[in-house]
Coordinates of C-alpha atoms (C1' of nucleotides) in Angstrom, one line a residue:
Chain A
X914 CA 0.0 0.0 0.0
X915 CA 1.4 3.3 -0.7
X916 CA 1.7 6.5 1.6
X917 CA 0.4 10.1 0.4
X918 CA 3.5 12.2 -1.6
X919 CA 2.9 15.5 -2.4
X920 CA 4.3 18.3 -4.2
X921 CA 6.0 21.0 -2.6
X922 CA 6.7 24.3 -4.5
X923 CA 9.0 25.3 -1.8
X924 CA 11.4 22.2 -2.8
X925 CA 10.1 21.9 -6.4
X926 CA 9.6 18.1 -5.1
X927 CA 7.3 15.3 -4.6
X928 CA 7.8 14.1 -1.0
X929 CA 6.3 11.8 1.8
X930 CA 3.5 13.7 3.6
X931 CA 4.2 13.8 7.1
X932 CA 2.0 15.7 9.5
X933 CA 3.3 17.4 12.4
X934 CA 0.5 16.3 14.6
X935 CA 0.1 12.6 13.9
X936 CA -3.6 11.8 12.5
X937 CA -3.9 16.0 12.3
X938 CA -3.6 17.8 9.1
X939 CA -4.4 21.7 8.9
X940 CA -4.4 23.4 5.5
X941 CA -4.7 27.0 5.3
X942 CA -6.0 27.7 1.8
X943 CA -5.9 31.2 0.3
X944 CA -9.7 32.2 -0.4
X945 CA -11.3 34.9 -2.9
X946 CA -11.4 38.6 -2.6
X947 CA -14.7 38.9 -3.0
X948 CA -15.0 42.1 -5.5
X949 CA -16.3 40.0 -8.1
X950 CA -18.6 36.7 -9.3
X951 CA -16.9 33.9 -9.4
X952 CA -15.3 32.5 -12.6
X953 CA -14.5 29.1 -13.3
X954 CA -10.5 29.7 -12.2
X955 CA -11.8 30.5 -8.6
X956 CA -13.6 27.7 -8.3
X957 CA -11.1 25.3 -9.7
X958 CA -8.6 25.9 -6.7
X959 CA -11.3 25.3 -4.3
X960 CA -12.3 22.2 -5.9
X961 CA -8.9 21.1 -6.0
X962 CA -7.9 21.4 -2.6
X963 CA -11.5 20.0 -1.5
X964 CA -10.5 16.8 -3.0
X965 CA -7.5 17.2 -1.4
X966 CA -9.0 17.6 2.0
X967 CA -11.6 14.4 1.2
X968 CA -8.3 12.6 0.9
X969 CA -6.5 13.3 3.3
X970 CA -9.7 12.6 5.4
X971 CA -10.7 9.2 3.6
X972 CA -6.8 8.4 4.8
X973 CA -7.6 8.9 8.1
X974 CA -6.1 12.2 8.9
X975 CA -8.6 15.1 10.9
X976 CA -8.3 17.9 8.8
X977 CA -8.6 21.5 9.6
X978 CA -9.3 23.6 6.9
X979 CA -9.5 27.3 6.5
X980 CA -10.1 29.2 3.7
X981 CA -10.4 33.1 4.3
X982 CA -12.3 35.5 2.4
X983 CA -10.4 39.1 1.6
X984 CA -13.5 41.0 2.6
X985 CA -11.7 44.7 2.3
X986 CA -8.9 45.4 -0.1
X987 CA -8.5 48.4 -3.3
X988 CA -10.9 46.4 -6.0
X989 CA -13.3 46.2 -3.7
X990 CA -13.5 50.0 -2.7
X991 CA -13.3 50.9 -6.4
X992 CA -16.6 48.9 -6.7
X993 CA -18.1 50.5 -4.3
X994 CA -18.1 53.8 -5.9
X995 CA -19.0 51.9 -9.6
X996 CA -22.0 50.1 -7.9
X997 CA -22.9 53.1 -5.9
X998 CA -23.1 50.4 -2.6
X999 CA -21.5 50.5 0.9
X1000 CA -17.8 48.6 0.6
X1001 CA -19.4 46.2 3.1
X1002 CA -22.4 45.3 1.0
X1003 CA -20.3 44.9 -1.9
X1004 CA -17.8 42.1 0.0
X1005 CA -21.1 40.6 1.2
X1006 CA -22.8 40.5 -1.9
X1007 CA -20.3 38.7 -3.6
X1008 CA -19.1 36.7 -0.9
X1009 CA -22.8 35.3 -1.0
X1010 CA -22.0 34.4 -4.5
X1011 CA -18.7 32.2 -4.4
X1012 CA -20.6 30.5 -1.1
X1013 CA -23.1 29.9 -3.7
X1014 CA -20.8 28.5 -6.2
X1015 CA -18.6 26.2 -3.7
X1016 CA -22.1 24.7 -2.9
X1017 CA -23.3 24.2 -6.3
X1018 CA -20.0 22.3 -7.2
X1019 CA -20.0 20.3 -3.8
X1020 CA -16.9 22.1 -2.0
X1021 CA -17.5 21.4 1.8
X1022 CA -17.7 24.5 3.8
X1023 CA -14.2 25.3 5.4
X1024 CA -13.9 24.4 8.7
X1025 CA -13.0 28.3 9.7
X1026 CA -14.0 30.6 7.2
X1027 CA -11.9 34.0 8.6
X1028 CA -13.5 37.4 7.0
X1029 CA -10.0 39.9 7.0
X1030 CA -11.9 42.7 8.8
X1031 CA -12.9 40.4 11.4
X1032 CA -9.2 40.2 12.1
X1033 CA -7.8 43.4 12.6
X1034 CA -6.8 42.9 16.5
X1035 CA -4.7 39.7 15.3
X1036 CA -3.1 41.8 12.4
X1037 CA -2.1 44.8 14.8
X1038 CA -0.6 42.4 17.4
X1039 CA 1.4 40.8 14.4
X1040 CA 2.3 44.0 13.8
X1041 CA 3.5 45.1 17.0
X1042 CA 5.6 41.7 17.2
X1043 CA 7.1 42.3 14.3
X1044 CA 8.1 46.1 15.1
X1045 CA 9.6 44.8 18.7
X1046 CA 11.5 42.0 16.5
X1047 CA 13.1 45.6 14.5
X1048 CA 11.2 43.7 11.3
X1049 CA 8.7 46.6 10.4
X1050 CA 8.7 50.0 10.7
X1051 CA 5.7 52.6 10.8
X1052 CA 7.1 55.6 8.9
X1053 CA 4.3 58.4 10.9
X1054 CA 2.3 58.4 7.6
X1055 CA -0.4 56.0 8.6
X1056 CA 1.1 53.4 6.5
X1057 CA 3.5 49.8 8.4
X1058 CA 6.1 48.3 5.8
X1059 CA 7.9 45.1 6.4
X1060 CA 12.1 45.8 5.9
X1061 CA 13.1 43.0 3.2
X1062 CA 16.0 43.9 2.9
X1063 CA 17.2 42.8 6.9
X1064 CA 15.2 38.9 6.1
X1065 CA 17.6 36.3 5.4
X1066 CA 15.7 33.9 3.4
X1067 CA 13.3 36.3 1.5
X1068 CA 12.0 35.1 -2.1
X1069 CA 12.9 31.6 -1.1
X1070 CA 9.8 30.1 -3.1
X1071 CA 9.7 31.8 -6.3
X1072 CA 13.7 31.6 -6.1
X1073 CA 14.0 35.1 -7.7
X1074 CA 16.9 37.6 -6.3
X1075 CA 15.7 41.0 -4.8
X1076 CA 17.6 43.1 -7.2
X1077 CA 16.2 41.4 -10.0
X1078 CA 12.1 41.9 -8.8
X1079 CA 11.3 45.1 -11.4
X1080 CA 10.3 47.6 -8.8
X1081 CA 6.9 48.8 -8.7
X1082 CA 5.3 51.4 -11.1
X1083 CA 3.6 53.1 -8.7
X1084 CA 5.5 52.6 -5.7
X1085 CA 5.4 55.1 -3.3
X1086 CA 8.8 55.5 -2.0
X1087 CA 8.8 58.6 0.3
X1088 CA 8.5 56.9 3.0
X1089 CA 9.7 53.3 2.1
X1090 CA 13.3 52.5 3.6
X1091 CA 13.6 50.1 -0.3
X1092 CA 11.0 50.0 -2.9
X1093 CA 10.5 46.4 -2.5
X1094 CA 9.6 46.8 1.2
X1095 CA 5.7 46.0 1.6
X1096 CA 3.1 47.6 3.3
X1097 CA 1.4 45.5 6.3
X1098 CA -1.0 48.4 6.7
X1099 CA -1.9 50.8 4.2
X1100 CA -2.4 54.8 6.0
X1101 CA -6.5 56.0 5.8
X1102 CA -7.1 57.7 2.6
X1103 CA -10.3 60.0 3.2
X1104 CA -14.0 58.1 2.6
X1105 CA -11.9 55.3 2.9
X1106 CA -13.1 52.6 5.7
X1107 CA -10.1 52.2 8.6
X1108 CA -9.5 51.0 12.0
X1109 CA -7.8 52.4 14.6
X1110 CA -3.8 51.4 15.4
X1111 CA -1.1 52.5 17.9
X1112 CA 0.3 54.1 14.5
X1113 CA -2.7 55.9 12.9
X1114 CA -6.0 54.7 11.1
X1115 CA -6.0 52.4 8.1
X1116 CA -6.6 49.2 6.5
X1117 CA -5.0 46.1 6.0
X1118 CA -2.7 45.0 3.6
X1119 CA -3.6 41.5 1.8
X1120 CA -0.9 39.6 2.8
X1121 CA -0.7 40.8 6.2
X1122 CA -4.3 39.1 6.8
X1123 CA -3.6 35.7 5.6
X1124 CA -0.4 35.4 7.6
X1125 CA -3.0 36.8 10.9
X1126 CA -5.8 34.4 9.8
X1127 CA -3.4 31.4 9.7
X1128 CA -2.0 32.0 13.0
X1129 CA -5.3 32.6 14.8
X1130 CA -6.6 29.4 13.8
X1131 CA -3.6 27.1 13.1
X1132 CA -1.0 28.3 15.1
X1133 CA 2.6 29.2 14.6
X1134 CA 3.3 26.2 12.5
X1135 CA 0.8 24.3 10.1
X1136 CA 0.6 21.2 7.8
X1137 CA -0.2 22.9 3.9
X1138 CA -0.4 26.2 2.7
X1139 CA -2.3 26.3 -0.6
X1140 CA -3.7 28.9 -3.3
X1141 CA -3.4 29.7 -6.9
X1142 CA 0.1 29.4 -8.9
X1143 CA -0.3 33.4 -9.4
X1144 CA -0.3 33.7 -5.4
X1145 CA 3.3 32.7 -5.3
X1146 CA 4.6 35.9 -5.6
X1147 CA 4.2 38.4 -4.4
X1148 CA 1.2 37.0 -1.6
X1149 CA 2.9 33.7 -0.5
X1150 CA 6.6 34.9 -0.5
X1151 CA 5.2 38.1 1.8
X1152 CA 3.5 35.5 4.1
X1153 CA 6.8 33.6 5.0
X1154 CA 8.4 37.2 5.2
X1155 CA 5.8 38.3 7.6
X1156 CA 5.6 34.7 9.7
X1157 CA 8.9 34.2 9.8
X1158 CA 10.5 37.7 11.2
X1159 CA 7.6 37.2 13.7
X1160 CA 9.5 33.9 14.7
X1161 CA 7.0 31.8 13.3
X1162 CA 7.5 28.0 11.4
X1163 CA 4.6 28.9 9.4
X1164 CA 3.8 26.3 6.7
X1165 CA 5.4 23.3 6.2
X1166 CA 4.3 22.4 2.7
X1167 CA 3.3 25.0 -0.3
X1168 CA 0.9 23.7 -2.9
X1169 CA -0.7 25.7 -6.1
X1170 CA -3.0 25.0 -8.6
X1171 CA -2.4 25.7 -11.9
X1172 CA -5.0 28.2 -13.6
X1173 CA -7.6 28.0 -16.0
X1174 CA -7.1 29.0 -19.3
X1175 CA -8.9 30.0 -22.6
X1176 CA -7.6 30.4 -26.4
X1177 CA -4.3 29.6 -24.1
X1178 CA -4.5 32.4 -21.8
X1179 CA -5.0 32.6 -18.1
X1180 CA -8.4 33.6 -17.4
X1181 CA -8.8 36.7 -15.6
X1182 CA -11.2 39.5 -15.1
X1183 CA -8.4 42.2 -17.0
X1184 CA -8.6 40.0 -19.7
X1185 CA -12.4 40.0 -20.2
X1186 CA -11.8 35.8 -21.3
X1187 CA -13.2 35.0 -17.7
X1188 CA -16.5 32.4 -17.7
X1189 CA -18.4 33.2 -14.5
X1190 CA -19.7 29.9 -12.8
X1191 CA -23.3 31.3 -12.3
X1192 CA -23.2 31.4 -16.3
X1193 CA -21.6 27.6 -16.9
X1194 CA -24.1 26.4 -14.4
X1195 CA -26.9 27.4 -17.4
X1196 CA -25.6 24.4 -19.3
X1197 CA -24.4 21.4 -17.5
X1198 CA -25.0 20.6 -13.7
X1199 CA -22.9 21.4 -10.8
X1200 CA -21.5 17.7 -10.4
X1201 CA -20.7 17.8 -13.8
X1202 CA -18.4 21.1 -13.7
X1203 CA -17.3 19.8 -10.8
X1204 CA -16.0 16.5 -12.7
X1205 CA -14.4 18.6 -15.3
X1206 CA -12.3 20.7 -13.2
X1207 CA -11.5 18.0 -10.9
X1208 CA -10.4 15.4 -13.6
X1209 CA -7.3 17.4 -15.3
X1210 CA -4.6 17.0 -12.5
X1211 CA -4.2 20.1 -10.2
X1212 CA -0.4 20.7 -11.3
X1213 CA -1.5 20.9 -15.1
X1214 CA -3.1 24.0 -16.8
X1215 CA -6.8 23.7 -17.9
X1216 CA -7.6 24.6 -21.3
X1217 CA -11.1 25.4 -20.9
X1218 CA -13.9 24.9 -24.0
X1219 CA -17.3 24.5 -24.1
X1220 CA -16.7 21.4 -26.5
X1221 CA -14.4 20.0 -23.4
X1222 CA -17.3 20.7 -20.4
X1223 CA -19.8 19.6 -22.5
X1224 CA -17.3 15.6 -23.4
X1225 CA -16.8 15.4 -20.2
X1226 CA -20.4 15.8 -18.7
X1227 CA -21.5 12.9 -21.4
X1228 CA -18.6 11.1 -19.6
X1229 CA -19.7 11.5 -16.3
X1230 CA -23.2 10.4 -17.3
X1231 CA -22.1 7.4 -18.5
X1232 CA -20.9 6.6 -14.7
X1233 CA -23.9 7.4 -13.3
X1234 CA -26.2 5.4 -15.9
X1235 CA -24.2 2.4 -14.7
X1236 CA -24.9 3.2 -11.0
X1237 CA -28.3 3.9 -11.7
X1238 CA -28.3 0.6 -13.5
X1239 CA -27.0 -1.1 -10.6
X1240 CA -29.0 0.4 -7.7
X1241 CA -32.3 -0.9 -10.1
X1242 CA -30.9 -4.6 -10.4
X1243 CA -30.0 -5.0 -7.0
X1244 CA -32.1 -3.1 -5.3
X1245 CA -29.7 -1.1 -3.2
X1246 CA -27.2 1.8 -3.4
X1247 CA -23.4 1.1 -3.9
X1248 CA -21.5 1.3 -0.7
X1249 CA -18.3 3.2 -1.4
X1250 CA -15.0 1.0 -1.3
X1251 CA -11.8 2.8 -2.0
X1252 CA -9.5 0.1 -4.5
X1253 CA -5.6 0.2 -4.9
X1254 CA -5.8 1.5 -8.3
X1255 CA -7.6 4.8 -6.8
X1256 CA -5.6 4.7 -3.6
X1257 CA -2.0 4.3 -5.8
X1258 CA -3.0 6.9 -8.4
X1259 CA -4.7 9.6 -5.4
X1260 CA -1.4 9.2 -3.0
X1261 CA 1.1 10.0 -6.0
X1262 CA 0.3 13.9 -5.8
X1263 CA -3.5 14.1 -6.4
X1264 CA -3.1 11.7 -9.9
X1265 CA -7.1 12.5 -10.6
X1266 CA -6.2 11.4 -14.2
X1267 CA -4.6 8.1 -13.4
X1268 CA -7.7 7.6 -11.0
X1269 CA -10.1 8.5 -13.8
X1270 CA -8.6 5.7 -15.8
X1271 CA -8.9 3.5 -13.1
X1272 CA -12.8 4.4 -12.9
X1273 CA -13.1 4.2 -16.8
X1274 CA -12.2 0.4 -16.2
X1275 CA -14.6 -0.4 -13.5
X1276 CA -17.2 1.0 -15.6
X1277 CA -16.3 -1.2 -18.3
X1278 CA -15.7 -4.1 -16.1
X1279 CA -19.3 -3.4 -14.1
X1280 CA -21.4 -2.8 -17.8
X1281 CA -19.7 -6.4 -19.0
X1282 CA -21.3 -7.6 -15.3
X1283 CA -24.7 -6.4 -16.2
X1284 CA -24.5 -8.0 -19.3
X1285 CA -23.5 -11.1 -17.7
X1286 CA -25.9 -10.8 -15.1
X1287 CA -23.5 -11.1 -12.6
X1288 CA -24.7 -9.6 -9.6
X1289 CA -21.5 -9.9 -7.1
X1290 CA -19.6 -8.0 -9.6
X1291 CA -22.2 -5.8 -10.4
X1292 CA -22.1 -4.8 -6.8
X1293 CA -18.1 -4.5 -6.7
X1294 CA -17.4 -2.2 -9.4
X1295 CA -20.7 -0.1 -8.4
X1296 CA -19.1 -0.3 -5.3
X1297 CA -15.4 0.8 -6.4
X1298 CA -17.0 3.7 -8.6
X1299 CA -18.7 5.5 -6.2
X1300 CA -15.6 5.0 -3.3
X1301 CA -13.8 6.8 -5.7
X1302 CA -16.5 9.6 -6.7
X1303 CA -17.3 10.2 -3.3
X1304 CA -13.0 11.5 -2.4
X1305 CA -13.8 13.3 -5.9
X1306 CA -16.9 14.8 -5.0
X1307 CA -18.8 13.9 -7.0
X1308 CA -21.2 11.0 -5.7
X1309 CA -24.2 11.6 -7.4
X1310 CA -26.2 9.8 -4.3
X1311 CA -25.0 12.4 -2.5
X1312 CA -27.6 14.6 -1.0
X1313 CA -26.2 17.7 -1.9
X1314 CA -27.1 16.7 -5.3
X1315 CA -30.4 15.6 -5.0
X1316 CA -33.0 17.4 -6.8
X1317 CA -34.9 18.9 -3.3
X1318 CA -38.8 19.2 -3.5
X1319 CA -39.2 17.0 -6.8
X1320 CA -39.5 13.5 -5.7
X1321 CA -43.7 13.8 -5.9
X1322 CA -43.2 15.0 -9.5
X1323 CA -40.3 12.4 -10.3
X1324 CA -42.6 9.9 -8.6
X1325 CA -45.8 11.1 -10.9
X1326 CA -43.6 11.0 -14.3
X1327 CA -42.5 7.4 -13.2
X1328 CA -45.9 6.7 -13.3
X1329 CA -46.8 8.2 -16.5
X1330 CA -44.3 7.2 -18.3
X1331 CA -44.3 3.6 -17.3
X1332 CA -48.1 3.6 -18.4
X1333 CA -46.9 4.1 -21.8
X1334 CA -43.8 1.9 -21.6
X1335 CA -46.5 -0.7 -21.0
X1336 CA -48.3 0.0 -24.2
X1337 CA -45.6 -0.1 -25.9
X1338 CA -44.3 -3.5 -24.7
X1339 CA -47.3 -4.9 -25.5
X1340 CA -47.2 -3.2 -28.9
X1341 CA -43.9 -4.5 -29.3
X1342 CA -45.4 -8.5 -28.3
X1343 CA -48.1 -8.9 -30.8
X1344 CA -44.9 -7.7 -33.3
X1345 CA -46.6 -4.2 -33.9
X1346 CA -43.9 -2.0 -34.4
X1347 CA -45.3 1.1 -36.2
X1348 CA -47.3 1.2 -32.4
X1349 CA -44.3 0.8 -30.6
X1350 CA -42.4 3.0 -32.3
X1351 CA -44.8 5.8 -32.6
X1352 CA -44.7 5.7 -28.7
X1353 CA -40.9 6.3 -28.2
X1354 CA -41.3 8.7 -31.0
X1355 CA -44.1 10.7 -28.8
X1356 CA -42.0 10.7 -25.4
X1357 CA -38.7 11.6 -27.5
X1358 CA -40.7 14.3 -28.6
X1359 CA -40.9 15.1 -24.7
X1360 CA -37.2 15.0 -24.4
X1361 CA -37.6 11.3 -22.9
X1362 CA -35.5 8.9 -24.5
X1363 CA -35.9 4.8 -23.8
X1364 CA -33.6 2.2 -23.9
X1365 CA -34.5 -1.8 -23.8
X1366 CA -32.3 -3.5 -21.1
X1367 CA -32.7 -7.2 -20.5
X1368 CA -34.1 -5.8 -17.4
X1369 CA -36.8 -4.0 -19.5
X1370 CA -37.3 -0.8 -20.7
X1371 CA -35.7 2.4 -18.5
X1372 CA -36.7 5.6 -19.6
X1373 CA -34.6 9.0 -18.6
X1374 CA -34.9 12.8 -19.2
X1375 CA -32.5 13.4 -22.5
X1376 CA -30.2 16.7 -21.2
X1377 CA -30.9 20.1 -23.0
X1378 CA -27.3 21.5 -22.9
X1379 CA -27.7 25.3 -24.2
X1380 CA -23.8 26.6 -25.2
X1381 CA -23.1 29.3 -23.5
X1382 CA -22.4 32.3 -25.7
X1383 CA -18.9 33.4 -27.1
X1384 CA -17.9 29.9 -26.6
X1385 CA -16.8 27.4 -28.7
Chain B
rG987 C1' 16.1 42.1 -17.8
rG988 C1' 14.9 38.2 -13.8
rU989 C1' 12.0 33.6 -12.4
rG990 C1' 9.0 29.6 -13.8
rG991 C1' 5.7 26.6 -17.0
rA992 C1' 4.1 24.3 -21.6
rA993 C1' 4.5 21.8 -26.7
rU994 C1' 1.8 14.2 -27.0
rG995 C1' -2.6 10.8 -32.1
rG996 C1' -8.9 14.2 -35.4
rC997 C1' -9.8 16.4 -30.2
rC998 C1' -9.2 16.4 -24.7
rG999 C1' -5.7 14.7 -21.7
rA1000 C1' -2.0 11.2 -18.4
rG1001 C1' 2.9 9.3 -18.2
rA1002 C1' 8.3 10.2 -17.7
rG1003 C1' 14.8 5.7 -20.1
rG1004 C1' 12.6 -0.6 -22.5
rC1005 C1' 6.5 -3.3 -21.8
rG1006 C1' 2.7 2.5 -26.3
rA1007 C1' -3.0 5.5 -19.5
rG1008 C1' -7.8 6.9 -20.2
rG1009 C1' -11.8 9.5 -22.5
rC1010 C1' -14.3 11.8 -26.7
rA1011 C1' -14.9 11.5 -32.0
rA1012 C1' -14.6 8.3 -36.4
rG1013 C1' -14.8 3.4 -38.9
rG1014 C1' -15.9 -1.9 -38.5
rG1015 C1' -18.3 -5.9 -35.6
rA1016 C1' -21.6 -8.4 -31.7
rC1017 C1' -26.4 -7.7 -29.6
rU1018 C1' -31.4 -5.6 -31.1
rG1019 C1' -37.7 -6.0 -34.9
rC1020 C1' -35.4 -1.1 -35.5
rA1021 C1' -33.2 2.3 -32.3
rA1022 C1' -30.7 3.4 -27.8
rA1023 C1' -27.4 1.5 -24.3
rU1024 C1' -23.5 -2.0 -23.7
rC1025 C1' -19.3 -4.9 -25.2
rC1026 C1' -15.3 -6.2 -28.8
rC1027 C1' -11.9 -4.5 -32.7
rU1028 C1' -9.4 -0.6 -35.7
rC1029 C1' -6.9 4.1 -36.2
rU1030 C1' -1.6 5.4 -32.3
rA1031 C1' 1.4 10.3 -30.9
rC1032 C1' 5.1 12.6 -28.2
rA1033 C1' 7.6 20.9 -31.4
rC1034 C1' 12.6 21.0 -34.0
rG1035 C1' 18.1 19.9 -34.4
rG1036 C1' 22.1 17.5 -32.1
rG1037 C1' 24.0 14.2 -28.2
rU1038 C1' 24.3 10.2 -24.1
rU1039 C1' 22.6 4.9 -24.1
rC1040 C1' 22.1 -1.8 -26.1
rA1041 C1' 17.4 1.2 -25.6
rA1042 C1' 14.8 8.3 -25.3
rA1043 C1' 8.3 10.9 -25.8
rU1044 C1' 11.1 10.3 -21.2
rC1045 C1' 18.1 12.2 -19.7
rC1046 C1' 21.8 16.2 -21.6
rC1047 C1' 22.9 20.6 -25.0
rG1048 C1' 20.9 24.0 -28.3
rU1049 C1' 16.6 26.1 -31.2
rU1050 C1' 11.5 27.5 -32.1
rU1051 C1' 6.7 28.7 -30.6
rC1052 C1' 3.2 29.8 -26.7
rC1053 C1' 1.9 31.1 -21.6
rA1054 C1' 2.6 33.0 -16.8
rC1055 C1' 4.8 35.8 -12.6
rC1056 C1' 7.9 40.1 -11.3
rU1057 C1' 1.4 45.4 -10.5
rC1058 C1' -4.5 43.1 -8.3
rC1059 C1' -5.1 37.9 -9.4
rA1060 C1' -7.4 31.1 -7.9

RNA sequence: GGUGGAAUGGCCGAGAGGCGAGGCAAGGGACUGCAAAUCCCUCUACACGGGUUCAAAUCCCGUUUCCACCUCCA
């Protein structure tokens, strides 16, 4: 049996996981700023490190998750004035919407999810350690900036050399010590929202927060640190800055997603390419996005197309036609077994594609069984298939998945429908197939299409995928 | 300028020195009254040029093209 390795951005390695608490993993996860809807890109890191944290449970490990949400930052103030709202309602408006969008696509709730405002107190105290520590220095403008230059092992992640980082356009240097020196705490502009400090009213800076957040609710020194490949630098490289002049461990493991892309660029709001979830969600179902950003591995970029969603939704509805089939032959729903093929493939770095292979041959394997009408391995490879959907997230028996409120109706249809499958098996007895016909005809018509099984006839509602526009 | 990533069959996508993942599409076959579904078979590739090796898609050197980060970014 093999142990979980992982990739670790920090050593550009795959290594042994090893937990610092044993049976305890804590992953701090770096969550939206929520100035925006959420696009696909968003949701692709949370999905990624959700199957991540299913994982690391299904092996056993208690995991404690938190992923923050950057509730007040520059993007967000600008649409403030553009949408003529409070900052606040902004944040909460669209913080409602990626909570919307991690529950249409099945990503558990964190187990902390940290607002930044609700954080202050923990920021200035950071602060204050690291001004003791002669790490930071408050300038008298309003404004805290971490020194780089005096940190030993800054830029130790992205492996780039201080005097090579292109300093910033804008940088305001009349009170920086260097231009690459960062602000912690940006001074109060006027109109702007602030908070109080021992060194005048302001806001936070982003990657003060996450550095705050992390602490408050993992401690000094955590398991994995994860977020988008784009967060490396500047966010990620500022976060070891910050922890470590505090005298922190901070995390012991780095991992990034790669980003979606489209026509082979990174998706992103400047860009205009970016699909909003909301939008996708239109054309195929939650599970089914789901299964298409989980399957490409999380290392690997994502060339998204509509052509590609929509491939990989018929996929996916292939699997769950064959546990459908199953639960109506044997009565029961699959129990969910984890096999070595799944386990191998999931403990060498997240291999989702290696596992998806694995699941492609169980389906195979369990359709040859339903032919054969062999029910024991009927029940096995039903059994395999949803063990390994379930770490995906994507078991369709999963309640969150479950069409609420329409079982009465689902239940009526059944009955309908079967009233006419009846007629038309009897058409089909007495060799009358113009009837028969006629009658599949009608409920195709209805966008209900039939097969014959040696089971009978099942009947199912044929999908109405509309393509989103601008796609191809 | 600095730091990274990518190039695989019609398409999507893994892998990472020898045994050619998997899916979709296409063609053929089995089954079927016909369909559908399912199964079987076929098509079979690693950007280019050198090199190392008994053996390279995989390692080394070089080249090209594309992308990203260095400014907010999942």
């Amino acid at each position: 049996m093999s142990s979980l390795h992982l990739y670790d951005t920090l050593t550009r390695t795959t290594a042994p996981f090893k937990a610092i608490k044993d049976g305890e993993a804590s992953i701090y996860l770096c969550g939206a700023t929520v100035q925006a809807p959420p696009h696909i890109g968003h949701v692709r890191s949370g999905v990624n490190f959700d199957i991540l944290r299913r994982w690391l449970t299904k092996s056993g490990y208690n995991v404690t998750f938190i992923r923050n949400v950057t509730d007040i930052d520059d993007k967000i103030l600008h649409k403030a004035v553009h949408e003529e709202m409070p900052w606040w309602a902004v944040a909460m408006k669209y913080e409602r919407a990626f909570a919307d969008a991690y529950a249409a696509l099945n990503v558990m709730p964190p187990t902390y999810e940290p607002r930044a405002t609700g954080h202050v107190t923990q920021m200035i105290e950071l602060m204050q350690k690291l001004i003791e520590r002669g790490a930071a220095y408050a300038p008298g403008n309003g404004d805290v900036y971490l020194e780089v230059r005096k940190l030993t092992s800054y830029l130790t992640l992205s492996r780039q050399k201080l005097d090579d980082l292109q300093p910033a356009a804008d940088a305001d240097e009349t009170y920086k010590k260097d231009p690459r020196d960062f602000a912690l705490w940006k001074a109060a502009k006027p109109g702007d929202p602030s908070w109080p400090t021992p060194w005048g009213a302001g806001r936070p800076g982003w990657h003060l927060e996450c550095s705050a957040m992390a602490h408050t609710y993992l401690g000094e020194a955590f398991d994995i640190h994860g977020g988008g490949l784009d967060l490396v630098f500047p966010h990620h490289e500022n976060e070891i800055a910050q922890s470590e002049a505090a005298g922190y461990p901070f995390a012991k493991l780095w991992m990034h997603n790669a980003w979606v892309t489209a026509s082979g660029e990174k998706m992103s709001k400047s860009l205009g390419n970016s699909l909003q979830v909301a939008e996708l969600l239109k054309s195929v179902r939650g599970i089914e996005l789901r299964w298409y950003l989980g399957g490409a591995h999380y290392r690997s970029m994502l060339e998204f197309s509509m052509g590609a969603l929509e491939e990989s939704a018929t996929a996916f509805r292939r699997i769950e036609s064959f546990l459908q089939r199953s639960v109506e032959i044997l009565g029961t729903e699959p129990t969910p077994v984890i096999n070595a093929t799944f386990t191998d493939a999931m403990n060498d770095d997240l291999a989702v594609p290696t596992a998806l292979a694995g699941i492609s041959e169980s389906l195979r394997l369990g359709n040859t069984a339903i032919t054969d009408g062999d029910k024991k391995a009927i029940a096995q490879h039903a059994n395999e298939i949803r063990g390994a959907l379930e770490v995906l997230g994507c078991d369709p028996f999963d309640s969150v998945f479950a069409q609420s409120g329409a079982t009465d109706l689902t239940a009526a249809l059944d009955g309908t429908i079967k009233l006419a499958l009846a007629q038309r098996t009897a058409a089909r007895e007495r060799k009358d197939f113009a009837a028969s016909d006629a009658i599949r005809d009608g409920l195709a018509a209805l966008g209900i299409s039939i097969e014959d099984t040696a089971q009978g006839p099942r009947w199912s509602i044929t999908s109405h995928a509309t393509p989103t526009e601008g796609s191809k």
